[in-house]
Structure formats: structure tokens, C-alpha cells
XYZ file of C-alpha atoms in Angstrom:
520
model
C -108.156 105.725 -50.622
C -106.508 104.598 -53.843
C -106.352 107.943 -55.069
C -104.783 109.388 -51.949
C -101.807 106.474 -51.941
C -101.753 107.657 -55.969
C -101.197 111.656 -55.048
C -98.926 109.994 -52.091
C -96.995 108.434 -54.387
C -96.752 111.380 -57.109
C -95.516 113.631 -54.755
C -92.555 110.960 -53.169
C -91.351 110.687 -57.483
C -91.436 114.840 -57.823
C -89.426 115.185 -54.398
C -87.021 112.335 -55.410
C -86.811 113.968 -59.193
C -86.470 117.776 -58.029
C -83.311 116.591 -55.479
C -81.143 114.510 -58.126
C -79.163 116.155 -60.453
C -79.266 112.589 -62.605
C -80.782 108.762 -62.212
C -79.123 105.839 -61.545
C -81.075 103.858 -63.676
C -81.897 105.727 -66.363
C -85.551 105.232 -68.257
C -83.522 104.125 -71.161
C -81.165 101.737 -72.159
C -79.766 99.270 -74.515
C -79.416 96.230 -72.865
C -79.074 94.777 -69.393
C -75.643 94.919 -68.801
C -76.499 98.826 -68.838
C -79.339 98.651 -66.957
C -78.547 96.770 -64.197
C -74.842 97.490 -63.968
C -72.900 98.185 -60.633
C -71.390 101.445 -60.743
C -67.520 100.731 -60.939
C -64.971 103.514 -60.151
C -62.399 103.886 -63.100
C -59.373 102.918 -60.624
C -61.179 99.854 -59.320
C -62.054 99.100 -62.856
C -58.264 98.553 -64.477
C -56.754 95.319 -64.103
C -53.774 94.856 -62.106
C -51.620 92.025 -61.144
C -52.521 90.327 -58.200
C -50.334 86.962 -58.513
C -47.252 86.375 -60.672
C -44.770 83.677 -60.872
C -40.651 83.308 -62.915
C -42.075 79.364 -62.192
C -44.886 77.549 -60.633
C -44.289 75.833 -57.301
C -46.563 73.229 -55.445
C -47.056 73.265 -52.136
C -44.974 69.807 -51.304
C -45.940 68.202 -47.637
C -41.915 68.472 -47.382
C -39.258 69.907 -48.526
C -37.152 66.845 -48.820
C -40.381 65.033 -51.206
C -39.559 68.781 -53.289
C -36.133 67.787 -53.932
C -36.655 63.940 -54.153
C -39.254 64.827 -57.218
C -37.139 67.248 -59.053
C -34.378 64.664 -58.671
C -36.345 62.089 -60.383
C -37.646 64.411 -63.020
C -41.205 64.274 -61.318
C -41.180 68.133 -61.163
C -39.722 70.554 -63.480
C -40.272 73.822 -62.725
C -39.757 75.079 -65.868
C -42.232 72.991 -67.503
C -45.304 73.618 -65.670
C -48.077 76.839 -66.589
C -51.305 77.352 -65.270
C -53.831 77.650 -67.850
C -57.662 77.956 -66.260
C -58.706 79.252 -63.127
C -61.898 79.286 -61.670
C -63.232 81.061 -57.910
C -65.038 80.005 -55.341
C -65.204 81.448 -51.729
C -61.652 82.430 -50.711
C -60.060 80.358 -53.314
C -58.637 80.024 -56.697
C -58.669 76.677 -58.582
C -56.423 76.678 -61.448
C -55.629 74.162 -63.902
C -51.363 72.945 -64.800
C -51.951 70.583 -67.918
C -49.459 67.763 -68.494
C -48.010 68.809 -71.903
C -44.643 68.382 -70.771
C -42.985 66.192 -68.218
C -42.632 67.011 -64.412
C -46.244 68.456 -63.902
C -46.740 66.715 -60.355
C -49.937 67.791 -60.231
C -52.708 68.512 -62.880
C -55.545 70.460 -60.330
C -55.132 72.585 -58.194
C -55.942 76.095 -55.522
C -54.647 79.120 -54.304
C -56.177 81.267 -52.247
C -58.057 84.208 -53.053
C -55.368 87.114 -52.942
C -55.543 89.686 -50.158
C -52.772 92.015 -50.541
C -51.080 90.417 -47.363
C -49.767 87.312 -48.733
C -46.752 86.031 -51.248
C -47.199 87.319 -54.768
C -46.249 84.117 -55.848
C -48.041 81.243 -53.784
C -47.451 77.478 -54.164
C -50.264 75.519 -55.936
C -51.987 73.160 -53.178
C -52.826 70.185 -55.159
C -56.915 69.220 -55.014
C -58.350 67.553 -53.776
C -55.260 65.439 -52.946
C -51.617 64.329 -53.917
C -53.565 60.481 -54.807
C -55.853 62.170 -57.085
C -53.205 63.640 -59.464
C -51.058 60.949 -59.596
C -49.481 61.147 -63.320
C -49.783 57.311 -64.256
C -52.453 56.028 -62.397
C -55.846 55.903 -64.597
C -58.115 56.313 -61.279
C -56.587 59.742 -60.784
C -56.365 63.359 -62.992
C -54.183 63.201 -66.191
C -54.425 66.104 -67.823
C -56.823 68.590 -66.708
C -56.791 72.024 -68.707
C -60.628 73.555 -68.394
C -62.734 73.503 -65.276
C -66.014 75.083 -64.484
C -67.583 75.686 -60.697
C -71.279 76.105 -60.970
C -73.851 77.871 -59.046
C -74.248 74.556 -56.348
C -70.450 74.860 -55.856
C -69.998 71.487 -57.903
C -66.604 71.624 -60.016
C -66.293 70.081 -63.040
C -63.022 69.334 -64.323
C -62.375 67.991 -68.050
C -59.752 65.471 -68.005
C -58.416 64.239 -71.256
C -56.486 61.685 -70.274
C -53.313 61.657 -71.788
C -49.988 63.602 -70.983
C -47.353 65.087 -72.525
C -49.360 66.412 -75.349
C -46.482 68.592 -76.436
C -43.590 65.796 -76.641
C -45.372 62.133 -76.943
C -42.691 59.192 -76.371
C -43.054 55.911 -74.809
C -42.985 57.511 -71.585
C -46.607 59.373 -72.139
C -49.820 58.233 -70.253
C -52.976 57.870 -72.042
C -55.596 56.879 -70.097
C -59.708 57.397 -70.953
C -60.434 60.241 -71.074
C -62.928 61.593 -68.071
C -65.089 64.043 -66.525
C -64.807 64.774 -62.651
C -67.490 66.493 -60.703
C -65.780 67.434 -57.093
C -68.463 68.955 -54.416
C -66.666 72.493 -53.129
C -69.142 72.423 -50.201
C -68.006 69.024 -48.842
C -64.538 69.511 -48.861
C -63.723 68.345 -52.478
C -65.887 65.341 -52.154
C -65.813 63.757 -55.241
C -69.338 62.888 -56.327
C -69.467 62.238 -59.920
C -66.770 60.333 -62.543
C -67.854 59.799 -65.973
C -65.916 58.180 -68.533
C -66.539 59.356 -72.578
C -66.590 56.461 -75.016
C -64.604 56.172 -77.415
C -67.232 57.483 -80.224
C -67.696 60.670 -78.685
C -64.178 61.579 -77.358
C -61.373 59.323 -78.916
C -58.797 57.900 -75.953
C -55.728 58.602 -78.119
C -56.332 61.861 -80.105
C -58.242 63.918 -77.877
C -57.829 67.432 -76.183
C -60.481 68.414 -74.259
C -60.251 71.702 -73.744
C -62.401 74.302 -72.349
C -65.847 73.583 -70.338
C -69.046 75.662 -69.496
C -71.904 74.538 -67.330
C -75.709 74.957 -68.028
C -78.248 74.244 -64.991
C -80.982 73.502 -67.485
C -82.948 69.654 -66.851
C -80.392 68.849 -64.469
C -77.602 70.118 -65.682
C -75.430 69.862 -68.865
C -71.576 70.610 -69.866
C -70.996 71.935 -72.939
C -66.929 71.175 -73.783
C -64.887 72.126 -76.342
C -62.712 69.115 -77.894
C -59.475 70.800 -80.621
C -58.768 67.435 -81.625
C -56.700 67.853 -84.931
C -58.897 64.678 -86.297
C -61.791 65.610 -84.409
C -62.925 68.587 -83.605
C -66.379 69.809 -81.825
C -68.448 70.155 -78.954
C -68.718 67.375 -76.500
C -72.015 67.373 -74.714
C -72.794 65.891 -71.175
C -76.100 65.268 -69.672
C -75.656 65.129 -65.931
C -79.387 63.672 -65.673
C -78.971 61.022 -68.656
C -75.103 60.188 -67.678
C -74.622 60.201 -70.829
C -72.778 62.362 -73.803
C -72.582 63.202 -77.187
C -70.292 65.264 -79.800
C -71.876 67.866 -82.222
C -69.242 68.442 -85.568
C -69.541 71.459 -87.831
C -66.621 72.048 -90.287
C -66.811 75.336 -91.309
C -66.944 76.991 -87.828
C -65.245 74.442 -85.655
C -61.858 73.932 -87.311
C -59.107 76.433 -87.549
C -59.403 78.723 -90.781
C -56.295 79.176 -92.888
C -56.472 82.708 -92.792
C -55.553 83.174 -89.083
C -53.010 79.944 -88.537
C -49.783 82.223 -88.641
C -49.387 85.012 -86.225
C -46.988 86.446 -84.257
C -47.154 87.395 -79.954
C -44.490 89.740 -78.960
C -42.022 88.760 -81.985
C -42.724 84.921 -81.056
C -44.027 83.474 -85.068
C -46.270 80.889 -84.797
C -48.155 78.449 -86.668
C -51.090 77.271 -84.687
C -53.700 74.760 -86.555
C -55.754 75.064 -83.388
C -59.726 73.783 -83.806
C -62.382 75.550 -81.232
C -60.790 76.216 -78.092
C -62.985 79.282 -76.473
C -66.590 78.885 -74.882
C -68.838 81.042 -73.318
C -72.755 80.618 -72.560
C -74.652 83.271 -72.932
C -77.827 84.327 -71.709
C -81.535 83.897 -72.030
C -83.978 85.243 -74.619
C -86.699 84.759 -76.176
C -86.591 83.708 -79.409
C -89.959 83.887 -80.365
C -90.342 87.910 -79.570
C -89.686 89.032 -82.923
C -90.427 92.433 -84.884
C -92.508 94.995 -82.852
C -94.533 92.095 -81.606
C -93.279 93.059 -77.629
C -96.461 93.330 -75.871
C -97.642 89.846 -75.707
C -98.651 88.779 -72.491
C -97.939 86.497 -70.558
C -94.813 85.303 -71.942
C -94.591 81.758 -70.790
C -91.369 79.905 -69.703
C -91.259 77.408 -72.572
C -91.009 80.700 -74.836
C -88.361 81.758 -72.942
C -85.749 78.945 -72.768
C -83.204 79.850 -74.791
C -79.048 80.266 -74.742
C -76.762 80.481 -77.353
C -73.557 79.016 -77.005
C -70.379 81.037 -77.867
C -67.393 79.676 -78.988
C -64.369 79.884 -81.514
C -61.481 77.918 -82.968
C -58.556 79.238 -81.505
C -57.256 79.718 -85.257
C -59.986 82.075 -86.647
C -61.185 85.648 -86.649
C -64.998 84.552 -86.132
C -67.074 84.669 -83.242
C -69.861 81.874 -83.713
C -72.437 80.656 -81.876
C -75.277 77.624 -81.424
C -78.182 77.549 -79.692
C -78.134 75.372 -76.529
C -81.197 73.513 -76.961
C -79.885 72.121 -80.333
C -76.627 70.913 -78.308
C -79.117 69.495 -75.704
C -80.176 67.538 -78.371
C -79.013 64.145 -78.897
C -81.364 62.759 -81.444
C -79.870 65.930 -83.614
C -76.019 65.132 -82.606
C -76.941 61.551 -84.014
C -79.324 62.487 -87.126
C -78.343 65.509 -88.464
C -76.493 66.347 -91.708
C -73.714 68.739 -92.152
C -75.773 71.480 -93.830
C -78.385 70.879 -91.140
C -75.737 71.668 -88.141
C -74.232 74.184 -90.250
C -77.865 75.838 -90.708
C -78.081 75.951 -86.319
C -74.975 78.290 -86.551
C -74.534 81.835 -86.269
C -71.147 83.287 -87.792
C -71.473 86.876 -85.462
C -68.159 88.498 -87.666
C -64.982 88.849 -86.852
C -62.551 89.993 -84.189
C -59.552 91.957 -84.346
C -57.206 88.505 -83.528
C -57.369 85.202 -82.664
C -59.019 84.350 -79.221
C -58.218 81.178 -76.760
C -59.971 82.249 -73.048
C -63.696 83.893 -73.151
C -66.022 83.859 -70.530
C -69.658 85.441 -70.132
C -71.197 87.398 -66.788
C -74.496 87.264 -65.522
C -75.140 90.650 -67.397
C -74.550 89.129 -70.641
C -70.975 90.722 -71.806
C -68.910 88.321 -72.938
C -65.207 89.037 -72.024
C -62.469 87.444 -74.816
C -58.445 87.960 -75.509
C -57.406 88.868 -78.615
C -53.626 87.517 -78.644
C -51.664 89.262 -80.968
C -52.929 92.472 -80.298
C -52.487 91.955 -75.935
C -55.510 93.251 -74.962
C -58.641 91.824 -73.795
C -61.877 92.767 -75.234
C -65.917 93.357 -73.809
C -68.567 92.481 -76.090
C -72.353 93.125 -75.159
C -73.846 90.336 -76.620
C -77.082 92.110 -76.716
C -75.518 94.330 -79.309
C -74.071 93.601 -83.127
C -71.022 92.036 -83.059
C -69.382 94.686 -84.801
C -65.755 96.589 -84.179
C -67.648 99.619 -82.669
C -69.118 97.201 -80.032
C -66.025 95.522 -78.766
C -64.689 97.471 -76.567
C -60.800 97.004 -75.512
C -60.945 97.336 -71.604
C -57.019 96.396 -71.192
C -54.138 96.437 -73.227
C -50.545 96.318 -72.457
C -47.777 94.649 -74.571
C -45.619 93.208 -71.495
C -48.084 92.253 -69.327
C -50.841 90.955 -71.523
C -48.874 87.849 -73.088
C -51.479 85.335 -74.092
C -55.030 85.420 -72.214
C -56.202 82.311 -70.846
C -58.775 81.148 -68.498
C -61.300 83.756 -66.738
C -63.409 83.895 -63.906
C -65.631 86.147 -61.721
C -65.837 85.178 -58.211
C -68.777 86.411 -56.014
C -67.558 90.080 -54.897
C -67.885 91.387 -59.124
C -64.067 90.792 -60.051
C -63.015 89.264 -63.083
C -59.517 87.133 -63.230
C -58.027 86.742 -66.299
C -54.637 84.042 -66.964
C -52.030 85.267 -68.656
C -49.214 82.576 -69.167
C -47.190 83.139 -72.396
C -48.220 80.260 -74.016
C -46.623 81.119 -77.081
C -42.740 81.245 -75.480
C -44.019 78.120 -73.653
C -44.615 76.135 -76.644
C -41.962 77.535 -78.704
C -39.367 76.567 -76.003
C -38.603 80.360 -75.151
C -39.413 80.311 -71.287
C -37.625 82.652 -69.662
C -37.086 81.375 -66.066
C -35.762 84.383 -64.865
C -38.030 86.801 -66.080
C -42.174 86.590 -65.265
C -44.142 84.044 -67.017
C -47.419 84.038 -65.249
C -49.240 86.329 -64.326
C -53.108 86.249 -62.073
C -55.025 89.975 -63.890
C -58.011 91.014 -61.497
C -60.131 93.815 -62.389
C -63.377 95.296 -60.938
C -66.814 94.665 -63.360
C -69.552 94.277 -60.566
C -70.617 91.902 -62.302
C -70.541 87.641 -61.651
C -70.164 84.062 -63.544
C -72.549 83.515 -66.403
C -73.989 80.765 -63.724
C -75.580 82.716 -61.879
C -77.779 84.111 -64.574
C -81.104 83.270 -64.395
C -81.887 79.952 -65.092
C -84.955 77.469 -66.129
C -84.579 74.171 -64.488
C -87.179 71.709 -64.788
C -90.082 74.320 -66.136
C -89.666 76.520 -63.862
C -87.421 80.264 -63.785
C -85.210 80.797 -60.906
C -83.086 83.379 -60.047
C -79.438 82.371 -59.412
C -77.747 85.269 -57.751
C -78.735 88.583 -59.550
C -79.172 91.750 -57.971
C -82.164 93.474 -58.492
C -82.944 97.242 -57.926
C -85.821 98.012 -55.915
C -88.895 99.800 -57.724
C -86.941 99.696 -61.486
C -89.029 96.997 -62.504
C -91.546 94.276 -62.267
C -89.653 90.771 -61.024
C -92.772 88.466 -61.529
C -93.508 86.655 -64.643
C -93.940 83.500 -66.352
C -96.323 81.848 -64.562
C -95.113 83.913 -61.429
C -91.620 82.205 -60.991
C -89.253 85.455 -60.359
C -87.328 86.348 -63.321
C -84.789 88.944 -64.441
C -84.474 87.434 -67.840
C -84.309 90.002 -70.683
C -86.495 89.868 -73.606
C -85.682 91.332 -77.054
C -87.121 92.139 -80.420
C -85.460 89.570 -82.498
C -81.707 88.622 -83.526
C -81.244 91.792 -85.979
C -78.904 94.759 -85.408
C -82.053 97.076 -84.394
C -82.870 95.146 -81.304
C -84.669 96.972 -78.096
C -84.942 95.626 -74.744
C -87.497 94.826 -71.832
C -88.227 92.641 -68.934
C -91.514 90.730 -68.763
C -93.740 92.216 -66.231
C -97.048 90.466 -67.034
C -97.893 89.622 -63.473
C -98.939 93.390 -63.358
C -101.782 94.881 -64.920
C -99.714 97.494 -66.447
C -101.777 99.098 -69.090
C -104.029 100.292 -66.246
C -101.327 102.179 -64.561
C -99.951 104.324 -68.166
C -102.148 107.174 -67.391
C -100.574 107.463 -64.046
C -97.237 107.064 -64.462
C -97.122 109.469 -67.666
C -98.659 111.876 -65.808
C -96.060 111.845 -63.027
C -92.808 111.370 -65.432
C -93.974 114.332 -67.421
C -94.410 116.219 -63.882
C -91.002 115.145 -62.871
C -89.367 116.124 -66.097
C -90.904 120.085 -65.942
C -89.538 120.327 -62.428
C -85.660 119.020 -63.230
C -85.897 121.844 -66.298
């Protein structure tokens, strides 16, 4: 019987073979993201504008409460930009930091466009008016990064202060916070932690950008470009606690890249790490040829590096998560130790402030002077042959900012023209902001998948049918790639040691090498 469901079998490949002209999924392949990518037509592939705004509005209960705030110098249109923006279902939450007065609110959502609506929406503060009140230390201050992850839960960083970009007697500082707001319960908020001051000083702080890891109940990794000091904040959902990891060399701005100019705009940023990203799994102890170990257990497979660069460098670096998981190291550890956990990948064509990882493991980043942004397998060298410039446009690509995939495999990119913004060159009656979407069937970094409490699940990826075996590590289903080691020669290959495989070679050599005779 076996051998009949074997000839069965044989002759369903040589039919399939002998009636395509090529295969979806070819045999080989360099990493996942080619692998496992969704086809994308070239059209639906180029970003195009889907929002854009001369100012942004907010979506006032009356019009008579507009008028009374811009009266009082509670809103000033000219001084608000979005910066982040993150998706969930049909909307858009996007962040309007307090760095200069008359931001009336700090958090807020649009919806997700649909070709029907204004190209220019009003910002509907979330999850209320009360929550945003500037001045009042029980509500958001100054909220620039945000992160949704794969339970709907947003996280908002919060650092607590306003007005970064003019401080007088007028400014707010309050402590600064983290705010975890349940998407799936009407913005319920369900978590507030506040940072001490040894981790994330109340005064001198700028929290900045924010990435979420499921792993042992969850962790945020956050970047704070304080010019006193700089480095990764860590939060422990589980622990409610949180911790800051330093590193000199790769965390503060390098002297090289502080002057630039963006569309004849000269500027002199001193800006520490800014962009994050987390990228995904692998196993760090496959190394050399040594690829046919089986079974590859979960606890060998637990591992993320963590992207990120100062906004003022060239450099791409990263740290491995479970060293920022670490508290006893954040506490213990010398300088050449932490400096010894990172990875300096090389160097970009410009300086970078938005990134942001899929669940493929391509790492999307801005480079600002040149207007473009940039794709970056990260299961290839970091080198200029491997970054690939998917956009680039001089007028419309004025300072990237925050990304985001939502759940139908677009990416939205911010661009805001922060550098005219700062520089007091805003240009009311011309286009300042500017919502980029862009077709990469691909989603967020969160719903790679994930180990949580020992055990691999699968957060959203889509899985062909019959490409390859999806059980492993102690049969939890995986789609987490494994490679040969951190080198430039890397090859790829997904665990399938639920399957007695080396039984099978015969078989399925015989029937490739039939297949390939009849497409000649």
C-alpha cells in the first residue's frame, strides 16, 4: 500500500512539474523573506501618498472649543507634526509630540485610508480629550514612539516633559511613563508604569522610539537620546520593573555624521540612538556546516537581535535580546563587557531616524539626506549591495519617520520634514506631512514567531502548503529560520525534525530528478 500512495504521489509531482513553466517557491533560496514572500505586483509595490496635510487638525467636539483653543494659544496649527504611527484594524494611531506649544493633544487615530475619504483627516485624540491634557501629570505629556503588539495592547512611551524644543517656565515636566492601552476594549487602559529616576531621568529625558518582544511575558525595548544619557531602556511587563543598558561607542551620535544637509536645510544634529527594530529568531548555536542536528530544541532557538542606531551615525548596530532581558547584566556589567554584546553591521549610505522590521525579517530604514528609504535582508551582510533603495523621491521623501505594517501586507512610512520643522522653516502653505503606503505582503515584526514561556508559537505567518515541514521543537509549530552562523556565507533551513526525513531522500531525489528531465 505504501508503495502505491509513493507511485501516487510521484506521478501528482511529474503532472504538476510537466504543466508549470516555473515554481512559486523555488527549491532554493537565500533567506526567508525569499522564500516565503507574497508575490507583489510592481504597481502595488511603489509607495504613494495616501494622507497629507499644509497643518495638522484635531478633531475638536466643536467648532467654537477649535477657536476658543487657538485663541488661548492651546492649539497652533503650525506647531504640531505627527511623528509615529502605528495600525491596527481600520485605524491609524499616530503620535504629535509636545516640542512646541499648542499640541492639544499628544496621541492620537485616523482611520485607515480608503480612497473615499478627506486626504487630510483630523486627528481624533485617544483614548480621550482627559487623557492628553498638557499639564496634568495623570494624563499623556509627550508621547513620540508607540508600539501595538500582536494581543492588540498599545504601548505608548511618554517622556513626560513638553516643549522639548523651546523650554521656559511655561514647560511641563512630569515623570516620565509608560502606558499600555487595550485596542480590543475600546482603549481601556490597563497598564501605567512610572520609570525611576535611575533608569530614565525626569528632567533630561527623551524617550524615543519603542519595540515590543512577547518573550516571558512580554518586554519593551525603548530607545532613550538623552544628550546626558543615552541607551536602551528595558521594561519587563512580568517583573514591572525596568532597567537602562549604556554603550558609548554605538549609542551616542558619532562626529562624523552630526552635520548634514535635507533638501538645502544645514543641520547640526547631536542626536544619540533614535531607530529600533527587532529582528527575528535564530539559532545561535547552528554554526559551520553543523546543520543536521536533530532535534533542535527551543532553548537553542531563542534568540533576537535588537537593531538600532543613533540618529547621528552611519552604523547599523545591533544586541542580542536576551542580554537586554538581562538585568543582573544592565546592573553588573563593564563597558568593554556591553561593548563586547554588540555587533557594529557597517554602514549606511546616511543617517537613519524611523526603522522597522516585518515578520520576514527585512528591516525597512530612511536614509535622510539621500530621501529614499532603504530594505535590508537581515539574513544577508549588511553591505551596500544588500540594501536595496525601494523609494526615492526628493519632494516627497522629506525626513522618514515612524513605520508600520498593518494586517493586509502594507507598509506606512511618516514623512514630516522634521528638519524645516526644527529649523523654523514650516511652510504652512505648502505640504508638510505626508502618510507613504506601499504594498510588501508582508506584516509587523510581532507577528513573527515567537517563544513565550518555553514554548514556540506562531503569531500570524502564512505558511505554504507542502513547502515544508511546520513541526519542531518539541512539536510546538514553528516557522522560525535556522542558519549556519553570523558570517557573510550563511545558508538557510527550517527545522523539520518531527519527520523522519533521511528515510524519505531516496524518494524524493528520485522524483525531483524525474521532474527536472520532463521540464527539459
Amino acid at each position: 500500500m505504501l508503495n502505491v500512495l509513493k507511485v501516487f504521489v510521484a506521478l501528482v509531482l511529474i503532472v504538476k512539474c510537466t504543466n508549470s513553466q516555473t515554481s512559486p517557491f523555488p527549491l532554493q533560496f537565500t533567506g526567508p523573506g525569499d522564500h516565503l514572500r507574497t508575490r507583489v505586483p510592481p504597481t502595488e509595490a511603489q509607495f504613494r501618498v495616501v494622507y497629507e496635510w499644509r497643518v495638522i487638525d484635531f478633531a475638536f467636539p466643536l467648532e467654537q472649543l477649535r477657536l476658543t483653543a487657538i485663541y488661548n494659544h492651546d492649539y497652533i496649527p503650525q506647531n504640531n507634526l505627527i511623528s509615529d504611527v502605528k495600525a491596527f484594524a481600520n485605524r491609524l494611531y499616530v503620535t504629535m509630540p509636545r516640542m512646541l506649544p499648542g499640541v492639544p493633544a499628544t496621541l492620537g487615530w485616523i482611520v485607515v485610508p480608503d480612497n473615499n475619504g478627506r486626504t487630510d483627516p483630523e486627528v481624533e485624540p485617544f483614548p480621550s480629550w482627559a487623557m492628553n491634557e498638557r499639564g496634568n501629570c495623570s494624563a499623556m505629556q509627550f508621547v513620540q514612539g508607540i508600539a501595538i503588539d500582536a494581543y492588540g495592547i498599545l504601548w505608548a512611551v511618554d517622556s513626560g516633559r513638553t516643549e522639548t524644543l523651546a523650554p521656559g517656565p511655561a514647560s511641563v515636566i512630569c515623570g516620565p511613563k509608560l502606558w499600555m492601552f487595550d485596542l480590543r476594549r475600546n482603549g481601556s487602559l490597563v497598564h501605567r508604569y512610572d520609570f525611576p529616576d535611575e533608569v530614565v531621568s525626569r528632567g533630561s529625558n527623551y524617550l524615543n522610539k519603542i519595540v515590543i518582544d512577547d518573550a516571558f511575558g512580554g518586554y519593551a525595548y525603548i530607545t532613550d537620546n538623552s544628550g546626558a544619557d543615552p541607551g536602551i531602556v528595558v521594561f519587563s511587563r512580568k517583573l514591572n520593573t525596568s532597567w537602562k543598558v549604556r554603550e558609548n561607542n554605538s549609542m551616542r551620535a558619532a562626529q562624523n555624521a552630526v552635520q548634514f544637509a535635507v533638501n538645502g536645510t544645514n543641520l547640526g544634529f547631536a542626536i544619540h540612538i533614535d531607530g529600533i527594530a527587532l529582528g527575528p529568531y535564530f539559532n545561535p548555536n547552528v554554526v559551520g556546516d553543523n546543520l543536521n542536528r536533530q532535534p533542535i530544541h527551543y532553548d537553542e532557538n531563542f534568540e533576537r537581535n535588537v537593531y538600532y542606531s543613533p540618529l547621528s551615525s552611519y552604523h547599523l548596530y545591533s544586541i542580542p535580546a536576551s542580554v537586554l532581558r538581562n538585568p543582573d547584566f544592565a546592573r553588573t556589567a563593564n563597558p568593554r563587557q556591553v561593548m563586547a554584546a554588540v555587533t557594529d553591521h557597517g554602514i549606511k549610505s546616511s543617517q537613519t531616524d524611523g526603522m522597522i522590521m516585518d515578520n520576514e525579517g527585512n528591516l525597512f530604514f530612511g536614509l535622510l539626506k539621500d530621501h529614499a528609504i532603504a530594505r535590508w535582508n537581515s539574513y544577508t551582510p549588511f553591505t551596500p549591495q544588500h540594501q536595496k533603495i525601494v523609494a526615492r523621491d526628493p519632494y516627497f521623501i522629506q525626513w522618514t519617520d515612524g513605520m508600520t505594517f498593518d494586517s493586509e501586507g502594507h507598509l506606512y512610512v511618516v514623512v514630516n520634514r522634521l528638519h524645516n520643522f526644527v529649523a523654523g522653516r514650516l511652510d504652512t502653505n505648502d505640504v508638510n506631512f505626508r502618510i507613504l503606503r506601499a504594498t510588501t505582503g508582508t506584516q509587523s515584526y510581532v507577528n513573527t514567531a515567537a517563544v513565550i514561556n518555553s514554548a514556540v508559537t506562531d503569531n500570524g505567518i502564512s505558511i505554504p502548503d507542502g513547502i515544508y515541514e511546520t513541526t519542531g521543537f518539541g512539536g510546538f509549530p514553528t516557522t522560525t529560520p535556522q542558519f549556519s552562523g553570523l558570517g557573510s556565507d550563511r545558508r538557510y533551513f527550517y527545522n523539520n525534525s518531527a519527520s523522519d526525513i533521511t528515510s524519505k531522500i531516496p524518494f524524493l531525489l528520485t522524483t525531483l530528478f524525474t521532474c527536472l528531465l520532463l521540464r527539459r
